[in-house]
């Protein structure tokens, strides 16, 4: 798959992010265009989650800037960034364990006022993940890992995002479920949502992506069309266990 | 094979100590039930009378306990200053209602003023509590747990000092607007004040529980309590939600403060310490972090004290605190999470 020729939706320019004395991301730049699936891959500790958390406003870059549809969003608090149309299904799912599946989904639409439209999104999410419908009254914390992952993605979709950020949606899932998750990502994109994806499952993430960036200890190491990187021997060597 | 065998042996050992614990628990429950049952049989009227008094105090404890539980639930801080906030609210209500408005005796106009000042005191409590969080606790949110805790202790002294400057060092009698009338019901005596306590505290408790459990803001509060970063990703303004929680807690303390001043009839700068301790105990007893637990805990502590002090056959007033804390400790041994609290296993 090749890069789309559409306007830039998210533009990350030269950001540096750290935790106290530790610098996790150093001078990273990349962009996501409207309608694309962009994958961010790299080994453990490369700074992928830190990058995503910075885009969502949970952390703020020390230097550099982030623009979303032409508007500067770095420095904005997280809840304002959600209002701009960026929803984030975080690493480790982070569902609300003591609430029901239903309440978790409602929280995904926390900022939306139009209850009829929210109802429609809910229907769409429950169609995408019929399992959630079966478990609608269950306490989210008592669900299986796979079900929780579906809930995390479903909850992010409840915000009707323009850009959906997913941090390792297939983590800890059985192979059948991994396939299901990747199919779902395709389906979500077809419905008009742009996707920024981080995955351990690098090969699948590259195959599905229009464009991909490879991170190594906080730096950008490589970039290119997903399908090209998927067959690149250097990539295979380092990240695909080849 | 060996592992299976040791597995069984270990299981047996645990179940033995568990058995002992269970037997001792039934013994304790048995003794208490017998004591209460005995008093009920020898003088049912006195028993009911004492129960009413207990619920009367318990409702006030519940209002204060609510504040401990709400704040603990959302930022895991034992807000040591909360009892003193209650004290400051009682002093505020005295200063406004009794001194400023001069409402010192029963009467229709003074009842109306009481309602107005109830509202003002709740607003006062909310504002003070939100301010405390804003200036003292917020910047310590990511600091080690001990830092906000010690700050709360310090804040408790600050509030006491304000109270001391405001009403002086000796307890001040409040000329209450509530008449000392008592009504007879089937041989029971119920004070007018008790009706007022019921009429004020129960709706407020119901309102606050409703806010937390059924409204959009309440949902944001519960989400923030569980996972702050995930809440931000939902678009929840976490700081604002925490402020709102402090506002509710402060308003509840305000209601309790004015009710205390008007029904007990004294205010004093050091009231917060004792009442705070009792209310905190109530919150822990019910399961800190759980709203219904705070209400239940408050009622139970009120009842324990009343039974202890007032029953025909009982330990008597001197043992009041001892009794409350003995029961708290026993309960903690059997149910570390409190009556309605989460057991550690459920916690994710
Ligand atoms: N809260 C934190 N405090 C200090 N250092 C952190 C913290 N979170 C992450 N780091 C460090 O920042 C670096 C980048 O972490 P990050 O979570 O972004 O990696 P990642 O690429 O998502 O890795 P993984 O694939 O394992 O999820 C790591 O070296 C990590 O140890
Ligand atoms: Mg990560």
Coordinates of N, CA and C in Angstrom, one line a residue, chain B residues 25 84 140:
Chain B
X25 N -15.5 -14.9 65.4 CA -16.4 -13.9 64.9 C -17.8 -14.2 65.3
X84 N -12.1 19.4 60.7 CA -12.0 20.8 61.0 C -12.8 21.7 60.0
X140 N 0.4 18.4 44.8 CA 1.1 17.2 45.4 C 0.5 15.9 44.9

